[in-house]
Amino acid sequence: MNCYISKNYKNKTNAGNKAKTDIEQIIKDMGFKNVGLPQSTHHNKVLSFFITLIGILKAPFCLNKGDILVMQYPLKKYFSFVCNMAHLRGAKVVTLIHDLGSFRRKALTIKQEIKRLNHSDYIIAHNDKMRDWLLNNGITAPLGTLEIFDYLSKTKATRKETNPPYNILYAGGLNPRKNTFLYEIGEHIKSYGFNLYGNGFDATKAKRKEHFKYMGFVKSDDLIATAQGDFGLVWDGFSISSCTGDFGEYLQYNNPHKTSLYIRCELPVIIWRKAALADFILKHNIGFAVDSLEEIEPLLANLSKERYEQMRHNTTIISDKLANGYFARTAISTAVSALTNQESLYPRE
């Protein structure tokens, strides 16, 4: 039996929970059985804690020899317990990584995180860069990659005529303490503008604020249908010259969920060249990779309408795959196949 554990989500509006509930839906559609409690949404912290705890305690006793359990990581202190109990019951564990606590949050040391993850029988990393980092830091479990997070939604992007000058859409935290670059880039803009979606933008602190249009917070389905912009920007940190700080440097290894949202909006992507997802963007010809945000002005000024339309067309193809769970389904099917054919794996230590 192939199975997973659902849990309580305090809300489904933030990117982290959206990614996890999408994975649950995808594996449910693949025929996996939920061995936890039914998925729920309770905002109360105490109630949320006990619902998740009861589901975690219940799950191992529903497992049998030969079962494969897909776990979404992190699961905080429960992860090692569930893996150990699954192995005692003769089941195997596939771990799909959402976030590494040893990076941005510094919740674990690298050694602690690797030790925890090595309880897995198979690990699905975000991309090749994260896979290599895990291997270099001592992962012994077999590794696969997701490539990019899917983004389930029945909403269709609105097709519109696009002509220069182009505008850039940026979605996320807009507070100057998190994304200082937004407040500096205005000095380097001549012909394009920013449409900002999210909370916390302080226009009084932005240089050349006439280049910015603040749209406020918009729910993801509504954004897909109404997005105003021609490119989505994936950038983080303090500087326009490079992605810096814990959030910026993490782009070298993780798959930001906003990238998937942009693609679901059918917007080509502009991304930091050192970001792990830059390879995916360039491979599928759905945008540009830049070393510095100062490159955007000449890049857009010299962009032909024909090339933009080709990238937009390619983005539509990937958007359809994200909407249908293609990448998670492929990665999980590969993991299950590998564990079913045990001779293809190295022994788990």
C-alpha atoms as one frame of an Amber mdcrd trajectory, in Angstrom:
protein
   0.000   0.000   0.000   1.208   3.506  -0.836   0.234   6.071   1.783   0.759
   9.513   3.302  -0.130  11.430   6.469  -2.427  14.431   6.314  -2.491  17.061
   9.051  -4.127  20.258  10.212  -3.223  23.468   8.384  -3.862  26.727  10.217
  -4.444  28.352   6.844  -3.982  27.527   3.183  -3.113  30.985   1.933   0.654
  31.038   2.508   3.035  29.487   0.012   4.325  26.760   2.330   0.896  25.358
   3.128  -0.250  25.674  -0.487   2.711  23.552  -1.591   1.985  20.890   1.033
  -1.749  20.658   0.406  -1.040  20.429  -3.327   1.279  17.472  -2.703  -1.416
  15.821  -0.587  -3.949  16.260  -3.379  -1.554  14.909  -6.010  -0.688  11.734
  -4.104  -4.335  11.243  -3.158  -5.177  11.392  -6.865  -2.404   8.825  -7.443
  -4.293   6.405  -5.199  -2.268   6.861  -2.009  -4.159   6.286   1.256  -4.152
   8.798   4.109  -3.136   6.951   7.292  -3.431  10.046   9.478  -6.540  12.017
  10.370  -8.506  13.785   7.607  -7.011  17.079   6.447  -8.415  19.990   8.447
  -8.068  23.746   8.787  -8.251  25.037  12.355  -6.622  28.337  13.309  -6.427
  27.566  17.033  -2.820  26.637  17.864  -3.676  24.203  20.650  -6.322  22.402
  18.607  -4.009  22.312  15.593  -1.236  20.766  17.699  -3.431  17.976  19.067
  -5.031  17.135  15.717  -1.623  16.783  14.092  -0.237  14.824  17.071  -3.121
  12.334  17.073  -2.741  11.796  13.330   0.999  11.225  13.713   0.508   8.702
  16.541  -2.200   6.879  14.601  -0.353   6.594  11.303   2.358   3.989  12.113
  -0.203   1.477  13.361  -1.893   1.574   9.939   1.307   0.549   8.171   2.282
  -2.970   7.162   5.328  -4.701   5.731   6.048  -3.549   2.190   4.073  -0.306
   2.449   5.585   2.935   1.161   4.906   6.110   3.155   5.433   9.548   1.595
   6.445  12.116   4.222   6.564  15.876   3.696   9.589  17.429   5.369   9.948
  19.179   7.741   7.595  17.556  10.232   9.502  19.048  13.157  10.186  16.664
  16.025   7.793  13.997  14.712   9.813  13.119  11.623  12.369  10.722  13.116
   9.697   9.064  15.262   7.463   8.325  12.281  10.386   7.013  10.193  11.530
   4.705  13.000   8.013   3.398  13.610   7.475   2.852   9.877  10.654   0.780
   9.685   9.604  -1.271  12.718   6.386  -2.061  10.859   8.359  -3.081   7.758
   7.426  -0.031   5.691   9.693   2.281   3.694   9.739   6.078   3.756   9.942
   8.535   0.855  10.752  12.042   2.078   9.779  15.028  -0.062  11.644  18.136
   1.094   9.842  21.471   1.312  12.357  23.360   3.419  15.757  22.794   5.024
  15.842  24.135   8.571  19.625  24.523   8.558  19.422  27.344   5.985  17.154
  30.336   6.551  15.679  29.523   9.924  18.845  27.964  11.413  16.497  25.654
  13.334  19.013  22.798  13.034  22.709  22.424  12.432  23.626  20.848   9.100
  24.802  17.720  10.930  21.493  17.419  12.778  19.459  17.872   9.594  21.447
  15.300   7.642  21.119  12.796  10.491  17.363  13.358  10.557  16.943  13.047
   6.788  18.989   9.853   6.699  16.100   8.072   8.390  14.529   8.109   4.910
  14.720   5.283   2.392  14.500   7.742  -0.498  14.637  11.555  -0.603  13.129
  13.916  -3.173  15.182  17.132  -3.235  14.011  20.316  -4.931  16.567  20.246
  -7.742  20.054  19.084  -8.751  21.764  21.809  -6.697  19.990  20.753  -3.505
  20.653  17.106  -4.281  24.381  17.790  -4.654  24.432  19.810  -1.404  22.789
  16.923   0.443  25.262  14.416  -0.982  28.241  16.613  -0.132  27.027  16.947
   3.440  26.590  13.252   4.141  23.221  12.008   2.893  23.341   8.240   2.393
  19.729   7.703   1.303  19.063   7.533  -2.466  18.118  10.895  -3.953  15.752
  12.094  -6.647  14.647  15.594  -7.661  11.323  17.379  -8.032  12.555  19.982
 -10.588   9.872  22.533  -9.650   6.840  22.662  -7.362   3.491  22.134  -9.015
   0.726  24.697  -8.484  -2.746  23.189  -8.544  -5.553  25.492  -9.598  -8.433
  25.272 -12.033  -8.089  28.987 -12.715  -6.832  29.929 -16.167  -4.544  32.846
 -16.871  -6.052  35.639 -18.949  -4.368  35.939 -22.334  -3.678  39.550 -23.242
  -1.839  41.467 -25.931   1.667  42.400 -24.818   3.656  45.324 -26.174   6.730
  47.204 -24.917   7.429  48.786 -22.551   7.228  45.679 -20.397   6.253  45.566
 -16.744   7.527  43.247 -14.025   5.328  41.558 -11.443   6.800  40.840  -8.025
   4.841  38.876  -5.410   5.825  38.235  -1.809   6.897  40.033   1.328   7.414
  43.699   0.466   8.757  44.931   3.788  11.970  46.977   3.361  13.718  44.839
   5.991  13.204  41.662   3.924  13.444  42.883   0.341  15.550  46.013   0.512
  16.365  45.709  -3.205  12.851  46.906  -4.091  13.607  50.236  -2.452  16.884
  50.693  -4.353  16.135  49.517  -7.879  14.062  52.574  -8.851  17.240  54.531
  -9.635  18.092  51.993 -12.357  14.720  52.001 -14.125  14.004  54.060 -17.232
  11.434  52.303 -19.373   9.664  49.637 -17.317   7.655  49.436 -14.110   6.969
  47.138 -11.161   3.563  45.822 -10.168   3.870  44.709  -6.532   1.603  42.089
  -4.947   1.768  41.358  -1.237   1.848  43.074   2.118   4.159  45.625   3.664
   5.250  47.914   0.827   6.241  51.379   2.078   6.171  53.653  -0.974   7.659
  56.551   0.976  10.976  54.685   1.232  11.206  53.627  -2.418  13.535  55.507
  -4.746  11.729  56.764  -7.872   8.404  55.498  -6.529   6.677  56.513  -9.767
   7.977  53.227 -11.231   5.969  51.156  -8.726   2.304  50.237  -8.675   1.224
  48.672  -5.386  -1.551  46.111  -5.914  -1.863  44.837  -2.320  -2.497  41.229
  -1.303  -4.374  39.147  -3.882  -5.335  35.482  -3.432  -3.434  33.142  -5.727
  -6.424  32.059  -7.840  -7.390  35.689  -8.356  -3.805  36.586  -9.214  -3.603
  33.839 -11.835  -6.732  35.236 -13.484  -5.882  38.944 -13.225  -2.067  39.267
 -13.034  -0.808  42.573 -14.358   2.689  42.278 -15.743   4.792  40.705 -18.466
   7.501  38.998 -16.379   7.660  37.577 -12.872  10.792  38.395 -10.860  12.526
  35.868  -8.575  14.948  37.837  -6.398  15.558  38.186  -2.698  17.668  40.099
  -0.220  19.257  43.488   0.275  21.153  44.143  -2.935  20.329  44.771  -6.595
  23.751  43.360  -7.549  23.256  39.889  -6.090  20.853  37.905  -3.919  22.210
  38.285  -0.408  21.345  37.372   3.162  19.887  34.074   4.361  16.858  34.326
   2.055  18.884  35.400  -0.966  21.601  32.771  -0.621  18.966  30.056  -0.130
  17.882  30.656  -3.747  21.000  28.732  -4.774  19.380  25.546  -3.471  15.612
  25.846  -3.133  12.596  26.112  -5.441  10.725  29.311  -4.496   6.999  28.659
  -4.744   6.470  32.093  -6.297   8.266  30.849  -9.417   5.510  28.304  -9.930
   2.881  30.989  -9.300   4.401  33.234 -11.972   4.392  30.383 -14.456   0.757
  29.594 -13.615   0.068  33.271 -14.440   1.757  32.439 -17.782   4.456  35.023
 -17.178   8.044  34.374 -18.278  10.471  34.614 -15.358  13.500  36.801 -14.651
  15.677  35.061 -12.062  19.083  35.396 -10.410  21.624  33.496 -12.495  23.006
  31.615  -9.470  19.553  30.491  -8.333  18.976  26.755  -8.555  15.856  27.234
 -10.686  17.730  29.323 -13.260  18.697  26.095 -15.045  15.024  25.113 -15.337
  14.023  28.552 -16.649  16.745  28.541 -19.313  16.269  24.887 -20.269  12.598
  25.463 -21.095  13.162  28.946 -22.568  10.628  30.547 -20.240  12.616  33.612
 -19.201  16.019  35.103 -18.458  18.754  34.677 -15.856  20.621  37.807 -14.717
  23.570  38.450 -12.427  22.317  41.886 -11.405  18.997  43.719 -11.560  20.812
  46.467 -13.463  20.767  44.092 -16.464  16.975  44.235 -16.720  16.769  47.677
 -18.347  18.896  46.873 -21.447  17.538  43.328 -21.601  13.928  44.486 -21.916
  14.830  47.393 -24.183  16.320  44.964 -26.725  13.713  42.225 -26.413  11.789
  41.576 -29.623   8.096  40.886 -29.512   8.687  37.601 -31.348  11.079  36.301
 -28.704   8.776  37.383 -25.888   5.816  35.583 -27.497   7.885  32.395 -27.839
   8.769  32.482 -24.134   5.142  33.181 -23.293   4.049  30.183 -25.382   6.592
  27.928 -23.633   5.418  29.205 -20.260   1.861  28.161 -21.112   3.049  24.595
 -21.721   4.805  24.405 -18.329   1.844  26.112 -16.647  -0.454  23.300 -17.776
   1.920  20.743 -16.270   2.043  22.600 -12.953  -1.744  22.820 -12.860  -1.996
  19.040 -13.206   0.707  17.974 -10.737   3.056  16.632 -13.396   6.366  17.183
 -11.588   5.412  15.810  -8.170   3.630  12.867  -9.746   6.713  12.032 -11.818
   9.145  12.366  -8.882   6.988  10.308  -6.514   6.370   7.599  -9.123  10.142
   7.365  -9.657  10.709   7.031  -5.893   8.065   4.329  -5.491   9.449   2.435
  -8.473  12.978   2.582  -7.030  11.856   1.279  -3.648   9.738  -1.416  -5.231
  12.793  -2.583  -7.185  15.072  -2.649  -4.176  18.057  -4.007  -6.054  18.488
  -0.601  -7.703  19.203   1.076  -4.348  22.216   1.347  -2.136  21.635  -0.182
   1.317  20.215   2.280   3.837  22.638   2.814   6.710
